[in-house]
Short mmCIF file of C-alpha atoms in Angstrom, two decimals:
data_model
loop_
_atom_site.label_atom_id
_atom_site.label_comp_id
_atom_site.label_asym_id
_atom_site.label_seq_id
_atom_site.Cartn_x
_atom_site.Cartn_y
_atom_site.Cartn_z
CA ASN A 1 0.28 0.07 -0.06
CA VAL A 2 0.83 3.43 -0.22
CA PHE A 3 2.30 3.80 3.44
CA GLU A 4 4.38 0.97 2.58
CA LEU A 5 5.78 3.08 -0.37
CA GLN A 6 6.15 5.76 1.91
CA LYS A 7 8.10 3.93 4.54
CA ALA A 8 10.51 2.84 1.42
CA ILE A 9 10.99 6.02 0.12
CA SER A 10 11.92 7.32 3.71
CA GLU A 11 14.57 4.74 3.75
CA LYS A 12 15.86 4.99 0.40
CA ASN A 13 15.02 1.30 -0.22
CA LYS A 14 15.19 1.15 -3.93
CA ALA A 15 14.24 -2.66 -4.06
CA LYS A 16 11.27 -2.36 -2.42
CA ILE A 17 10.26 0.84 -3.98
CA PHE A 18 10.16 -0.64 -7.69
CA LEU A 19 8.58 -3.85 -6.19
CA ILE A 20 5.56 -1.90 -4.52
CA ALA A 21 5.26 0.32 -7.80
CA LYS A 22 5.06 -2.47 -10.05
CA TYR A 23 2.51 -3.79 -8.00
CA PHE A 24 1.08 -0.80 -8.27
CA ALA A 25 1.37 -0.29 -11.74
CA ASP A 26 -0.12 -4.29 -12.21
CA ASN A 27 -3.57 -3.42 -9.97
CA PRO A 28 -4.07 0.59 -11.43
CA LYS A 29 -7.69 0.23 -10.36
CA ASP A 30 -6.59 -0.76 -6.73
CA ASN A 31 -3.96 1.53 -6.58
CA PRO A 32 -4.85 4.87 -9.27
CA ILE A 33 -2.02 7.17 -9.35
CA GLN A 34 -4.35 10.32 -8.75
CA VAL A 35 -4.17 8.71 -5.13
CA THR A 36 -0.76 7.39 -5.00
CA VAL A 37 0.46 11.20 -6.30
CA VAL A 38 -1.62 12.75 -3.39
CA ASN A 39 -0.67 10.38 -0.70
CA LEU A 40 3.11 11.35 -1.55
CA PHE A 41 2.79 15.05 -2.07
CA ASN A 42 1.32 14.78 1.56
CA TYR A 43 4.10 12.96 2.80
CA PHE A 44 7.19 15.37 1.26
CA SER A 45 5.14 18.63 2.23
CA LYS A 46 5.38 16.86 5.83
CA VAL A 47 8.58 16.17 5.23
CA MET A 48 9.75 19.45 4.25
CA ILE A 49 7.92 20.93 7.42
CA ILE A 50 10.42 18.16 9.69
CA GLY A 51 13.26 19.38 7.73
CA GLN A 52 12.89 22.66 8.59
CA HIS A 53 12.01 21.87 12.43
CA LEU A 54 14.38 19.11 12.92
CA ASN A 55 15.73 20.31 16.68
CA ASP A 56 11.92 19.76 17.56
CA SER A 57 11.12 17.20 19.66
CA ASP A 58 8.78 14.41 18.61
CA VAL A 59 5.20 15.88 20.53
CA SER A 60 5.91 18.79 18.72
CA LEU A 61 6.22 17.84 15.70
CA GLN A 62 3.72 15.93 16.03
CA LYS A 63 1.18 18.88 16.62
CA LYS A 64 3.03 20.67 13.23
CA LEU A 65 2.24 17.65 11.28
CA GLY A 66 -1.36 16.97 13.01
CA LEU A 67 -0.64 13.11 13.43
CA ALA A 68 -2.57 11.09 15.91
CA SER A 69 0.94 9.64 17.48
CA PRO A 70 4.33 10.73 17.54
CA PHE A 71 5.15 7.46 16.63
CA PHE A 72 5.44 8.28 12.80
CA VAL A 73 7.24 11.64 13.40
CA LYS A 74 10.53 8.98 13.25
CA GLU A 75 9.72 7.78 10.02
CA TYR A 76 9.32 11.70 8.68
CA ARG A 77 12.99 12.51 10.19
CA GLN A 78 14.29 9.43 8.48
CA ALA A 79 13.33 11.13 4.83
CA ALA A 80 14.24 14.58 5.88
CA LYS A 81 17.58 13.22 6.52
CA ASN A 82 17.72 11.74 3.35
CA TYR A 83 15.71 14.07 1.23
CA ASN A 84 17.26 18.03 2.49
CA THR A 85 14.77 20.66 1.68
CA GLU A 86 15.88 21.45 -1.23
CA ARG A 87 15.74 18.01 -2.56
CA THR A 88 12.16 18.05 -0.87
CA ARG A 89 11.35 20.97 -2.72
CA GLU A 90 12.22 19.30 -6.28
CA ILE A 91 10.37 16.15 -5.49
CA ILE A 92 7.13 18.44 -4.62
CA LEU A 93 7.59 20.05 -8.14
CA GLU A 94 8.08 16.14 -9.85
CA ILE A 95 5.31 14.93 -7.71
CA HIS A 96 3.19 18.10 -9.50
CA GLN A 97 4.36 17.42 -12.80
CA THR A 98 3.12 13.84 -12.62
CA ASP A 99 -0.09 14.49 -11.20
CA LEU A 100 -0.85 16.55 -14.58
CA GLU A 101 0.65 14.36 -16.88
CA SER A 102 -1.65 11.80 -14.90
CA LYS A 103 -4.28 13.71 -15.95
CA GLY A 104 -3.14 14.12 -19.58
CA VAL A 105 -1.37 17.65 -19.86
CA LEU A 106 1.50 17.19 -22.00
CA ASN A 107 1.16 13.56 -22.07
CA LYS A 108 0.28 11.33 -25.12
CA SER A 109 1.57 8.34 -24.97
CA LYS A 110 2.61 7.33 -20.78
CA ASN A 111 -0.03 5.15 -18.84
CA ASP A 112 0.12 5.30 -15.19
CA GLY A 113 2.50 2.82 -14.64
CA GLN A 114 4.84 4.29 -16.79
CA LEU A 115 4.58 8.03 -14.51
CA LEU A 116 4.80 6.15 -11.73
CA MET A 117 8.14 4.59 -12.40
CA GLU A 118 9.09 7.55 -13.86
CA LEU A 119 8.20 9.78 -10.46
CA LEU A 120 9.83 7.16 -8.26
CA TYR A 121 13.10 7.02 -10.04
CA LYS A 122 13.49 11.21 -10.34
CA ILE A 123 12.51 10.44 -6.05
CA VAL A 124 15.04 8.21 -5.30
CA ALA A 125 17.58 9.28 -8.04
#
């Protein structure tokens, strides 16, 4: 699911990222790209906030991010260490571009699976 994908991204676990992406591509009705893109946008928006407040406590970050538990802050911290704020900004722009392409803007030939694979490659490259 998308949460496993996000965890793999936070760890930069390329093998797991592309295994999940292949599953998503093979099952587009269960994993529509538009839903995945929205989740990745929300995820990296939180990574950006964490990156700007790395010295804050887990409880403080939990409140800033609107999380139900500080348990998830650890994963966001890991992602913020692997993707600095400049890189996170670039990723958010790539996510936006993929969202547009998934809706047919400047895209005449790529299917959703190809778009997702391309996006994930750009994220971890």
